[in-house]
Coordinates of N, CA and C (backbone and C1' of nucleotides) in Angstrom, one line a residue:
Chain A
X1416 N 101.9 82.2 93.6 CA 102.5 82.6 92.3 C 103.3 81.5 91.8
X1417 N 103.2 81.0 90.5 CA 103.9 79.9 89.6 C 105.2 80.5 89.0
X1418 N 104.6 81.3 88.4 CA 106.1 82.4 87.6 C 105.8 83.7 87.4
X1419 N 106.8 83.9 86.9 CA 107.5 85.1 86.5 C 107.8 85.4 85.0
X1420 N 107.6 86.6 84.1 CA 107.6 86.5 83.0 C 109.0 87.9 82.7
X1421 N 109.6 87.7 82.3 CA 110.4 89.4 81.8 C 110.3 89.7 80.3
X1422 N 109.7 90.8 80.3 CA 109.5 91.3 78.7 C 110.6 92.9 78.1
X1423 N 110.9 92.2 77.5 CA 111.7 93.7 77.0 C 111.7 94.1 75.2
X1424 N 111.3 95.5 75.3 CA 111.3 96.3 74.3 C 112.1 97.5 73.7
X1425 N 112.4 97.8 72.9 CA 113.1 98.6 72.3 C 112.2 99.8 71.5
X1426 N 112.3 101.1 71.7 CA 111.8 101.8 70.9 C 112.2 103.2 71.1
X1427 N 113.1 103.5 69.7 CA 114.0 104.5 69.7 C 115.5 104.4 70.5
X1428 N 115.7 105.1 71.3 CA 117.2 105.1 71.9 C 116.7 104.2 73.1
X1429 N 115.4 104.0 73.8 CA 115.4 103.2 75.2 C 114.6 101.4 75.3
X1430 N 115.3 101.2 76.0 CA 114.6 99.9 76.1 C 113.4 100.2 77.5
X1431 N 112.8 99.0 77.4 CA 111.6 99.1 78.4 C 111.6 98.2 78.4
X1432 N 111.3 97.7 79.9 CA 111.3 96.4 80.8 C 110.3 95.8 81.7
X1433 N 109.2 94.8 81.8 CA 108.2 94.6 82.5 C 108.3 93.8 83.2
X1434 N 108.1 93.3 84.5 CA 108.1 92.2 84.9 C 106.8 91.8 85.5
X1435 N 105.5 91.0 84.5 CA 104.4 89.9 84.9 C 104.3 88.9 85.8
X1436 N 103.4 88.8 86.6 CA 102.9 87.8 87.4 C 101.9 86.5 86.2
X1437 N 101.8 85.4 86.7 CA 101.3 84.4 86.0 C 99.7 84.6 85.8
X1438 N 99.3 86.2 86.4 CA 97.9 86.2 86.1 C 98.2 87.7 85.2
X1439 N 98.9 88.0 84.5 CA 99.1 89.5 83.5 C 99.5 90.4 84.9
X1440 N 99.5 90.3 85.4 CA 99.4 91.6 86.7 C 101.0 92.2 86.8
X1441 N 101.3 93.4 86.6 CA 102.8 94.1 86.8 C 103.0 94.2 88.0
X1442 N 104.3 93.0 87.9 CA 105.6 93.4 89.2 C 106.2 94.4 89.6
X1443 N 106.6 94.7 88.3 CA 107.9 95.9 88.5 C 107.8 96.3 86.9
X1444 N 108.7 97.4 86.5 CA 108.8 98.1 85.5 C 110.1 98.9 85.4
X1445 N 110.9 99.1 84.2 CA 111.9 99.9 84.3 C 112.5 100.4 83.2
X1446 N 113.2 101.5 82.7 CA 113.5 101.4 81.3 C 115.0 102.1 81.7
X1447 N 115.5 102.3 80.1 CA 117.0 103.2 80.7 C 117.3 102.4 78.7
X1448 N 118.5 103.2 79.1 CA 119.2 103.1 77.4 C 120.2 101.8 77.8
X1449 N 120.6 100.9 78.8 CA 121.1 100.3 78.5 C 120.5 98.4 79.3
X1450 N 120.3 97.8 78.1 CA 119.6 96.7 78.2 C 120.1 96.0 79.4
X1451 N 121.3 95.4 79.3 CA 122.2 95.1 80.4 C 121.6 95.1 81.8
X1452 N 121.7 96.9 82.0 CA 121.3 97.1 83.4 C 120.2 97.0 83.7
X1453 N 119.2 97.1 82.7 CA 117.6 97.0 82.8 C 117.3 95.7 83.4
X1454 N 117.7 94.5 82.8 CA 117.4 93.4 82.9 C 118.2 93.2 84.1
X1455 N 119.2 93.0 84.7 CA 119.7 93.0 86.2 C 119.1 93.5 86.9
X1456 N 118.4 94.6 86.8 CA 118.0 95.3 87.8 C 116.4 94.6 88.1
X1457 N 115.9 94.2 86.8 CA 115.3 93.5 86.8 C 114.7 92.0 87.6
X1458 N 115.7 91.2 87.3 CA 115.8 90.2 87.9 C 116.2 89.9 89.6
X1459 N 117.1 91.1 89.7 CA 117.4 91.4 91.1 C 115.9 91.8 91.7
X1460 N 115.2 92.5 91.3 CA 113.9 93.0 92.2 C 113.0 91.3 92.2
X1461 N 112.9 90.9 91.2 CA 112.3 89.4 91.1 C 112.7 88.4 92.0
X1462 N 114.2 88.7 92.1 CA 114.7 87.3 93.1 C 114.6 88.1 94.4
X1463 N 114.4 89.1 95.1 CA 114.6 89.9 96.3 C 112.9 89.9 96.6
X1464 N 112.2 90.2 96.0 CA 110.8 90.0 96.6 C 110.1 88.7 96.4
X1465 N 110.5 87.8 95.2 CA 109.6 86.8 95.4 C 110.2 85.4 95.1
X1466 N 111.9 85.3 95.1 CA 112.4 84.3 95.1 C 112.3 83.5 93.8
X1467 N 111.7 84.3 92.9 CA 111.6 83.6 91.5 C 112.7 83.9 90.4
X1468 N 113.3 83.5 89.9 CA 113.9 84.2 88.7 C 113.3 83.8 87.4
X1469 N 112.8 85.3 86.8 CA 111.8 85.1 85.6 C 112.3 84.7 84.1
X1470 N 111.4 83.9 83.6 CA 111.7 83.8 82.3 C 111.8 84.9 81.5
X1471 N 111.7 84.5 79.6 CA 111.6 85.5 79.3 C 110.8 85.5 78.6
X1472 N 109.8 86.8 77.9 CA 108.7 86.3 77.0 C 108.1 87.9 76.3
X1473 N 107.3 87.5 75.4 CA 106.8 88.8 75.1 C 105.6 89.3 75.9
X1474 N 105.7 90.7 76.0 CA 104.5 90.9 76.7 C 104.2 92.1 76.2
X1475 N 102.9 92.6 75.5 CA 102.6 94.3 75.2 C 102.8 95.3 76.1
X1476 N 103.0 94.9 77.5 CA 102.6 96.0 78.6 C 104.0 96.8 78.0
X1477 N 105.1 95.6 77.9 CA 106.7 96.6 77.5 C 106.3 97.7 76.4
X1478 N 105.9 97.5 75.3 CA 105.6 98.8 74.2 C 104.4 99.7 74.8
X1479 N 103.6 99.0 75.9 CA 102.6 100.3 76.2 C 103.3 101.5 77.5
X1480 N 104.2 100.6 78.2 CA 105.4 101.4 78.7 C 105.7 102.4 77.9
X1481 N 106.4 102.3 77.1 CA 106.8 103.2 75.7 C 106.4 104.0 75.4
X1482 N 105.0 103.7 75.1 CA 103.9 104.4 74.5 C 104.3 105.8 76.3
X1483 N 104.1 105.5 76.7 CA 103.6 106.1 78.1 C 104.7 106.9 78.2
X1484 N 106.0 106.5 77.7 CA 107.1 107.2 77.9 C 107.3 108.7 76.9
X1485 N 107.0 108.5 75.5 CA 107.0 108.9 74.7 C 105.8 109.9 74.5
X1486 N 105.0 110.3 75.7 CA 103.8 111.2 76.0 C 102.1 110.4 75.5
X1487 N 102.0 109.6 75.1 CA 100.7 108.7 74.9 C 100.0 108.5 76.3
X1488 N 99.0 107.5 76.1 CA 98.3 107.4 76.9 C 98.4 106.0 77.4
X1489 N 97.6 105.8 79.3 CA 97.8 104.4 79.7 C 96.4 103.8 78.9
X1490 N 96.4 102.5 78.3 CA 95.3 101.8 78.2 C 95.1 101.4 79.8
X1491 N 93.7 101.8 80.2 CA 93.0 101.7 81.5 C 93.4 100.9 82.0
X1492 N 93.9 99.6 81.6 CA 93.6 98.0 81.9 C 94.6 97.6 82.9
X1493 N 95.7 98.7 82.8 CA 96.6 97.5 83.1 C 96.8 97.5 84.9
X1494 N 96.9 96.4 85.1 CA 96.4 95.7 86.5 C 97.9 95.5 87.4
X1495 N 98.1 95.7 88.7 CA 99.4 96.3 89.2 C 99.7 95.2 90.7
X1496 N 100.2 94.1 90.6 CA 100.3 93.2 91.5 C 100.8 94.2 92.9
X1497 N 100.2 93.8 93.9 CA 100.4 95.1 95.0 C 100.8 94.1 95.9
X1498 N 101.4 92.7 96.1 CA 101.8 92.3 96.9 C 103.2 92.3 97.7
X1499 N 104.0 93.3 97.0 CA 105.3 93.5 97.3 C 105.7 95.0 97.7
X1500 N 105.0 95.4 97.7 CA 104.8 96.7 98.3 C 104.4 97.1 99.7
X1501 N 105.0 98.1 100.5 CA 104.5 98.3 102.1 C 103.1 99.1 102.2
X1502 N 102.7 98.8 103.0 CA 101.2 99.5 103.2 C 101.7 101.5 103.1
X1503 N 102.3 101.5 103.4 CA 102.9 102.9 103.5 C 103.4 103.6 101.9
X1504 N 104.3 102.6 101.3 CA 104.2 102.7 99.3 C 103.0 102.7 99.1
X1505 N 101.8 102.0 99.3 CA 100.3 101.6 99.2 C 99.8 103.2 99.1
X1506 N 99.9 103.8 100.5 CA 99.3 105.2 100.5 C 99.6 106.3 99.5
X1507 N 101.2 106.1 99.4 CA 101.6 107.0 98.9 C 101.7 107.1 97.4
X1508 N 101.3 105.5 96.4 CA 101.3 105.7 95.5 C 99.4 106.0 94.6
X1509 N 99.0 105.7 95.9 CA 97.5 106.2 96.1 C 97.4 107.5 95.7
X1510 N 97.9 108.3 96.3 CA 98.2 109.8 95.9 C 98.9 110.4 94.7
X1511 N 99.7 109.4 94.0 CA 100.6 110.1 92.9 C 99.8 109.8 91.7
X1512 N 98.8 108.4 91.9 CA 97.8 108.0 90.9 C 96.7 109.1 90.7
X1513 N 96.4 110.1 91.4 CA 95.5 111.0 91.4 C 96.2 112.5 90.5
X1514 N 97.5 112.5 90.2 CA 98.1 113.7 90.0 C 97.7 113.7 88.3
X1515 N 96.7 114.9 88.3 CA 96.4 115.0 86.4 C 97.6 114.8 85.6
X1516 N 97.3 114.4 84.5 CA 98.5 114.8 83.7 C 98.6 116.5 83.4
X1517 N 100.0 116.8 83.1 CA 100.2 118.1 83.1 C 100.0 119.0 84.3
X1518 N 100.4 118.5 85.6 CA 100.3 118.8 86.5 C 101.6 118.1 87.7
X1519 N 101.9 118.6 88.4 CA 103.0 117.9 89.4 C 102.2 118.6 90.7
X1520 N 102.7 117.6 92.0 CA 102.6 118.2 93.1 C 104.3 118.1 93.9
X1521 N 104.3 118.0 95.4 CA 105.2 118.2 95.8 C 105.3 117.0 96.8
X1522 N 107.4 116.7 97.5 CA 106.9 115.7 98.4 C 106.1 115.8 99.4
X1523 N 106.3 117.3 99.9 CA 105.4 117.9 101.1 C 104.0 118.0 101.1
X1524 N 103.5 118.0 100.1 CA 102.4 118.3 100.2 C 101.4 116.6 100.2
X1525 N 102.3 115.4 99.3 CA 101.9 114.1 99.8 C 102.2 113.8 100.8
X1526 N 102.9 114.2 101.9 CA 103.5 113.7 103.1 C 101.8 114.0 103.6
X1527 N 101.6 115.6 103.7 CA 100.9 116.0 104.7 C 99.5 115.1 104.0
X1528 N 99.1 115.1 103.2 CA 97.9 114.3 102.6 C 97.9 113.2 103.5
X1529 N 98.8 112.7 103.4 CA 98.5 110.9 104.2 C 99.2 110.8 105.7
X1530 N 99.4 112.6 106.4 CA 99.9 112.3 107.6 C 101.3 111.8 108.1
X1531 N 102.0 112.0 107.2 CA 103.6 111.5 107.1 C 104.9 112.6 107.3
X1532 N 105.8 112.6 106.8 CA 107.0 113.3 106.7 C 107.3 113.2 105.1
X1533 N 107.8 114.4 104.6 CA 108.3 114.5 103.5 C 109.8 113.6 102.7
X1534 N 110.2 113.1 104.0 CA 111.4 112.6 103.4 C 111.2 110.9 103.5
X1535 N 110.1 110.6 104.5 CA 109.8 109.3 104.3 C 109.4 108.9 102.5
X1536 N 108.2 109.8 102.2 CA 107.6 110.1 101.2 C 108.4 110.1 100.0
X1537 N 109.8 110.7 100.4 CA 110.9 110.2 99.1 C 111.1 109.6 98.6
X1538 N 111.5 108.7 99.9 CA 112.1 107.0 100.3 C 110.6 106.2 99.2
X1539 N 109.9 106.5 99.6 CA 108.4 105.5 98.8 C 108.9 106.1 98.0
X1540 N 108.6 106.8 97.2 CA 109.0 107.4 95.2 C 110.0 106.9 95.2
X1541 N 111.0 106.6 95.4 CA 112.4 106.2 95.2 C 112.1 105.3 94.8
X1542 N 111.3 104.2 95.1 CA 110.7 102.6 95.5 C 109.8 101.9 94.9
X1543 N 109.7 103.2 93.9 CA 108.2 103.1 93.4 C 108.8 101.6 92.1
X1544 N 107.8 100.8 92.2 CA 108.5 99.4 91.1 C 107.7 99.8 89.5
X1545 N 106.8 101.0 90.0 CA 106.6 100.8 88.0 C 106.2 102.3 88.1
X1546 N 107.4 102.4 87.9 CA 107.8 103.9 86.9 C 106.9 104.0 85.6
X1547 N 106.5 105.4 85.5 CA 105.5 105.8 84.1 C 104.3 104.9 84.8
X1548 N 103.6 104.3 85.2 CA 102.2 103.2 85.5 C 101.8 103.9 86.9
X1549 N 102.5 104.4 87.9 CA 102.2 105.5 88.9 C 103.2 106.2 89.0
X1550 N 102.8 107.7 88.4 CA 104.0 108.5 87.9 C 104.2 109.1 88.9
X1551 N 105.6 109.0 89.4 CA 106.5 109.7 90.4 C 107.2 110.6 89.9
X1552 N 107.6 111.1 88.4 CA 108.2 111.8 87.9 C 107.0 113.0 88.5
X1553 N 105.9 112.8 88.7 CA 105.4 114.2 88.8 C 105.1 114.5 90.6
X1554 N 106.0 114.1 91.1 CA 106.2 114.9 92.3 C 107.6 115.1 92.4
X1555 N 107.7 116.8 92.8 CA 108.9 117.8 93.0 C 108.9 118.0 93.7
X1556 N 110.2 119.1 94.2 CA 110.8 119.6 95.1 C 110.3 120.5 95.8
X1557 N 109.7 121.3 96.7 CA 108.5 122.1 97.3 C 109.2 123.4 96.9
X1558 N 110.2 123.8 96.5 CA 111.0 124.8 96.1 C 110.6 124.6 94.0
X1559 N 109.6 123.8 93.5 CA 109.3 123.3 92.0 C 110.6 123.1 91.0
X1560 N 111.7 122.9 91.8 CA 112.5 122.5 91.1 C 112.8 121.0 90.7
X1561 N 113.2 119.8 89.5 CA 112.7 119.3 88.9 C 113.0 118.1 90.4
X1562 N 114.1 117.8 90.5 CA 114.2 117.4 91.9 C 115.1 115.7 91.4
X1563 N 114.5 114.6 92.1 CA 115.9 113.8 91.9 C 114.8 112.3 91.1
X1564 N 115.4 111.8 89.7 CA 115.0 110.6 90.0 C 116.1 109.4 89.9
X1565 N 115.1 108.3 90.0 CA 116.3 107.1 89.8 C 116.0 106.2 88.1
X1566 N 116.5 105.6 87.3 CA 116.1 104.7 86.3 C 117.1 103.0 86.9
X1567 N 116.5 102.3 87.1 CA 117.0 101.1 87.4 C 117.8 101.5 88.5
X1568 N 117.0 102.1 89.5 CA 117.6 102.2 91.2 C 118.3 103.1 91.5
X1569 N 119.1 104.1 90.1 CA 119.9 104.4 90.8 C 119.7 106.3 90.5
X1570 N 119.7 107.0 91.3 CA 119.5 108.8 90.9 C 121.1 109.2 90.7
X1571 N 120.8 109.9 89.2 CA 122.0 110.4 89.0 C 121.3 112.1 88.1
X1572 N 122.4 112.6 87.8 CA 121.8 113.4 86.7 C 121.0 113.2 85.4
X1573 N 121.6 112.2 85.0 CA 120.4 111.9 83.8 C 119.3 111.4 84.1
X1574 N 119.1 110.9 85.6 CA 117.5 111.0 85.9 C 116.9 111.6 86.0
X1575 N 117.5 113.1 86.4 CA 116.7 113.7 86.6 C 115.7 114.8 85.3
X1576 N 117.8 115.0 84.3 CA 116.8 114.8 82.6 C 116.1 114.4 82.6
X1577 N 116.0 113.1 82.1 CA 114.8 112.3 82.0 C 113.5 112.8 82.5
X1578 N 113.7 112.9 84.0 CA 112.3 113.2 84.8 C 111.3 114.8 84.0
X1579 N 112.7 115.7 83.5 CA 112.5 116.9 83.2 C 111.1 116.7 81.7
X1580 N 112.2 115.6 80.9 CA 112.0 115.5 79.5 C 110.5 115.0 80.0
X1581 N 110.2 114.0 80.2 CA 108.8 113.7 80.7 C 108.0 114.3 81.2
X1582 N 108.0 115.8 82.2 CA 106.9 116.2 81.9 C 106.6 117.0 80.9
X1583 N 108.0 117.8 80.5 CA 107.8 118.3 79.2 C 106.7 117.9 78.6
X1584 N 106.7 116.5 77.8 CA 106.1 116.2 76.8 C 104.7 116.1 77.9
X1585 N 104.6 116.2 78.7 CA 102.9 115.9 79.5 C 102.3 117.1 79.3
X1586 N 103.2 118.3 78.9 CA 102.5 119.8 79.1 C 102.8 120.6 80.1
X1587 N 103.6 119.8 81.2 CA 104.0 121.2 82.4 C 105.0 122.2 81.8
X1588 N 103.8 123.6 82.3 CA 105.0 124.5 81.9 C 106.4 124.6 83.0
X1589 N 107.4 125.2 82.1 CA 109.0 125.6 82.7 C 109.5 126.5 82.6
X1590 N 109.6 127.3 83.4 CA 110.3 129.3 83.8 C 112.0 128.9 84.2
X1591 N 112.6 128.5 83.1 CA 114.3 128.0 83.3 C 114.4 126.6 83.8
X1592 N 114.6 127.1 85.1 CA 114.7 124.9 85.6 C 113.8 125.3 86.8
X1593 N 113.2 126.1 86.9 CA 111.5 125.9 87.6 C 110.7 125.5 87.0
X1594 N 110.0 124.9 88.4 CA 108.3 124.3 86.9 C 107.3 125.8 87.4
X1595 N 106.0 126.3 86.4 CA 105.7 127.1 87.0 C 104.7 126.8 88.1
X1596 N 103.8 127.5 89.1 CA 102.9 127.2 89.6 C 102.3 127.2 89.3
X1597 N 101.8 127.6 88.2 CA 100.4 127.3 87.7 C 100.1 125.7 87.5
X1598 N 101.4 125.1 87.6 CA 101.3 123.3 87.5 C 101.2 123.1 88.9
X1599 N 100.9 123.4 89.6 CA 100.9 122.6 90.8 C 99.6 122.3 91.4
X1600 N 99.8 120.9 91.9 CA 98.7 120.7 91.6 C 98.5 120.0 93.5
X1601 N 97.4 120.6 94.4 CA 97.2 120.0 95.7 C 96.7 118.9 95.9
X1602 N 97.2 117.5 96.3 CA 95.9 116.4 96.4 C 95.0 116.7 97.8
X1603 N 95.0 117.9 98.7 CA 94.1 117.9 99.4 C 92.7 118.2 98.8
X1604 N 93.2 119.2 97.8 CA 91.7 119.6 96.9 C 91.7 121.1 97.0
X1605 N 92.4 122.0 98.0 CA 91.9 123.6 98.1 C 93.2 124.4 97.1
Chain B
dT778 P 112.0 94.8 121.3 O5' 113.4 95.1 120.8 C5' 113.9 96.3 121.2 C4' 115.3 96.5 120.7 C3' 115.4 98.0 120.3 O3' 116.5 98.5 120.9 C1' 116.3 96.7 118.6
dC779 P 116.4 100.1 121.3 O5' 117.7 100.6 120.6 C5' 118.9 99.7 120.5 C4' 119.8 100.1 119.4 C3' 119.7 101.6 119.2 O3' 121.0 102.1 118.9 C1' 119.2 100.5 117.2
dG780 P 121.4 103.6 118.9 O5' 122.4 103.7 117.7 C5' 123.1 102.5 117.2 C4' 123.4 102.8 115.7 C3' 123.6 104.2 115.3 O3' 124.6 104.3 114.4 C1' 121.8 103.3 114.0
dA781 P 125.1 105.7 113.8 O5' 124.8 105.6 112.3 C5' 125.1 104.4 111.6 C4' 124.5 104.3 110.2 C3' 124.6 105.6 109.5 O3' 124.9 105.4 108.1 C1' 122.3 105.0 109.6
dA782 P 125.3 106.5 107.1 O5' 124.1 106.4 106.1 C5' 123.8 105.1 105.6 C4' 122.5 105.2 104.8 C3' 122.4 106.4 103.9 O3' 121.9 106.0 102.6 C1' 120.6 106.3 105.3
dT783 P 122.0 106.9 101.4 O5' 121.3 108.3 101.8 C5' 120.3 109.0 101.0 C4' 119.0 108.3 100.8 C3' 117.9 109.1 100.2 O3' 117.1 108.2 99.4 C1' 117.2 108.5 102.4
dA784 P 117.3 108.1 97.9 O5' 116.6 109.3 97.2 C5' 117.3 110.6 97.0 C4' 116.3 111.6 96.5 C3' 115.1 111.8 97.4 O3' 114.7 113.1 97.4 C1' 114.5 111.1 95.2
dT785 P 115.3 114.2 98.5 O5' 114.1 115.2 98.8 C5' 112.7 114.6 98.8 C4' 112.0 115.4 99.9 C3' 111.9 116.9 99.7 O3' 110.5 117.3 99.8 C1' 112.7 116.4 101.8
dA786 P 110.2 118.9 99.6 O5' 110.3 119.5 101.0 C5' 109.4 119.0 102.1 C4' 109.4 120.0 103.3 C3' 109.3 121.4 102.9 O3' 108.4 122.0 103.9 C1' 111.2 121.0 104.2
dT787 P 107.9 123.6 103.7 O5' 108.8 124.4 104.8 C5' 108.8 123.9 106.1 C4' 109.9 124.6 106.8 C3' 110.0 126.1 106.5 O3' 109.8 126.8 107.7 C1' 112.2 125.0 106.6
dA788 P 109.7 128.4 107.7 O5' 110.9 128.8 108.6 C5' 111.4 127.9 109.7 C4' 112.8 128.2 110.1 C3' 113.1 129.7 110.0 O3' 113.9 130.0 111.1 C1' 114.6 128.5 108.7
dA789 P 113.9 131.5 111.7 O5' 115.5 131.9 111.6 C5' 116.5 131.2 112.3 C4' 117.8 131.2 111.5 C3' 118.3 132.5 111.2 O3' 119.3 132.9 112.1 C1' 118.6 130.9 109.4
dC790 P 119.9 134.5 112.1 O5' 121.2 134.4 111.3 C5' 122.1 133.3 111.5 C4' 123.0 133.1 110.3 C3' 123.6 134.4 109.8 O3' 125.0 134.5 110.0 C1' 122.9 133.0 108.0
Chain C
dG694 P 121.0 129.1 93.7 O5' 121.9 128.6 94.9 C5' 123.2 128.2 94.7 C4' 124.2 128.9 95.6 C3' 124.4 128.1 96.9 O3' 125.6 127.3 96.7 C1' 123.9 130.4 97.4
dT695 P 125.6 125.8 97.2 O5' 125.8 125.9 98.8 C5' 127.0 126.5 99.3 C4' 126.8 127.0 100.7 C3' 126.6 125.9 101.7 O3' 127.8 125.6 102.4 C1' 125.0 127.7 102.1
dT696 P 128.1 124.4 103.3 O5' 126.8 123.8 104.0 C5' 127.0 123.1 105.2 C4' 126.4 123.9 106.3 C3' 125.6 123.1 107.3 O3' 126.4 122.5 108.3 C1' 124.4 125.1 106.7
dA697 P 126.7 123.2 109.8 O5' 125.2 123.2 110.4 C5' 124.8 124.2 111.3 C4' 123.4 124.0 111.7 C3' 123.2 122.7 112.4 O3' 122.4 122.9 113.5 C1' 121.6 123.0 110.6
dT698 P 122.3 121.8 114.7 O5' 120.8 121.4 114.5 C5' 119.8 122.5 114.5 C4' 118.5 121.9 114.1 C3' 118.2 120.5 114.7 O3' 116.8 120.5 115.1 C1' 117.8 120.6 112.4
dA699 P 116.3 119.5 116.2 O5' 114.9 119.1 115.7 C5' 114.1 120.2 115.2 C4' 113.1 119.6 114.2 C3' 112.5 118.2 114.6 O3' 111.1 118.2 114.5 C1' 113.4 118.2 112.4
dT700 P 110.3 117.1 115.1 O5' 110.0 116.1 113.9 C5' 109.4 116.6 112.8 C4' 109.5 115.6 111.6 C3' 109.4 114.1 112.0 O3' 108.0 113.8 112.0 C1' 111.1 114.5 110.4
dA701 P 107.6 112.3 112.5 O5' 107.7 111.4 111.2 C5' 106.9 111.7 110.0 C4' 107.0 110.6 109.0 C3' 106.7 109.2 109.6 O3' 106.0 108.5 108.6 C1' 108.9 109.3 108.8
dT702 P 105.5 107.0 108.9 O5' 106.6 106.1 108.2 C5' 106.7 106.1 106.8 C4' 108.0 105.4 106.4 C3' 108.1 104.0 106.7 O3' 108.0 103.3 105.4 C1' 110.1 105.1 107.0
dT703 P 108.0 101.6 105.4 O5' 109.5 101.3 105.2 C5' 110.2 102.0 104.2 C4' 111.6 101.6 104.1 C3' 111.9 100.1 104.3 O3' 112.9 99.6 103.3 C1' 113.2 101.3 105.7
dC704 P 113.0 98.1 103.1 O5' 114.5 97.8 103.3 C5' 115.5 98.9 103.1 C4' 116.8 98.5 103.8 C3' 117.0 97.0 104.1 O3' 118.4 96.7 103.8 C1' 117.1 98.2 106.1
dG705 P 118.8 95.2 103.7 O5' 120.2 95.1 104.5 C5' 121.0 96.3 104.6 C4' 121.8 96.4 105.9 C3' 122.3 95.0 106.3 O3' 123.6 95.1 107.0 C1' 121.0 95.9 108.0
dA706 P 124.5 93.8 107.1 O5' 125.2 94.0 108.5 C5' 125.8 95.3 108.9 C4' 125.8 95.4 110.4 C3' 126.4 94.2 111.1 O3' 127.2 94.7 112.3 C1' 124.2 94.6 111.9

DNA sequence: TCGAATATATAAC
DNA sequence: GTTATATATTCGA
């Protein structure tokens, strides 16, 4: 790898953040309302896995982020550098790429899919480098409550808003701050 | 290597 | 509602 590219967008109240390999391929991803932390958080993941610190540049993947945020669709294309990832993130984002839209499953039920523990399974969603591109927002709490996320590393309450507002707009229904079952969705298949 | 820290699950009160 | 305990993986001293 030669470089590193950082692209950042603005659309509506949030910005959105990509970080490119020198062949288009996404590093990482992140968005949040405040540019500042995005781009730190940014750069920190860049200099921690591959000792590069990225330029800056335009890139569309940041507005198709957006798009993705804002309930649209992924263009097929976009291609996910997998070299910074543990074979264990590997499996487990294998599984969250299969979850329909308008649908959530649970940690427990990915654990048991790939033979693991539910809390390890956290730990990988927690870790996940491209948020909205393998959606983690749509694994919950085995109790379907909305459960915990992070935006630029860190889980607070407004992640977990966030996490709520996004499936919202995917179509999962919501019985208070339950999601209902009828959204749940098994990756075993039964 | 080991101990501590997780975006958990389950059972018990 | 609250604990207590089991659990897999990761990270740092």
């Amino acid at each position: 790898m030669k470089k590193l590219d950082l692209a950042l967008d603005k659309v509506r109240e949030n910005w959105f953040g990509v970080l490119v390999d020198d062949e288009d391929r996404l590093v990482a991803s992140a968005f949040g309302a405040n540019k500042q932390i995005l781009e730190k958080y940014l750069r920190e993941y860049s200099w921690k896995t591959s000792d590069l610190q990225p330029t800056r540049e335009e890139n569309p993947l940041a507005a198709e982020m957006a798009s993705l945020f804002y309930g649209g669709k992924a263009s097929s294309s976009v291609k996910l550098s997998p070299q910074y990832v543990s074979p264990f993130q590997s499996q487990v984002y294998h599984v969250l790429g299969r979850i329909p839209v308008g649908k959530i499953t649970t940690y427990g039920l990915v654990s048991k899919e790939i033979r693991s523990g539910p809390r390890a399974v956290g730990s990988a969603v927690a870790s996940n480098p491209w948020p909205l591109f393998v959606p983690c927002h749509r694994v919950v709490t085995s109790g379907l409550s909305v459960g915990n996320y992070s935006m630029c590393g860190t889980p607070d309450a407004e992640g977990s808003f966030t996490k709520r507002q996004l499936l919202e707009r995917e179509g999962v229904p919501f019985l208070g701050v339950k999601i209902a079952p009828s959204a749940l969705w098994n990756p075993s298949g039964e």
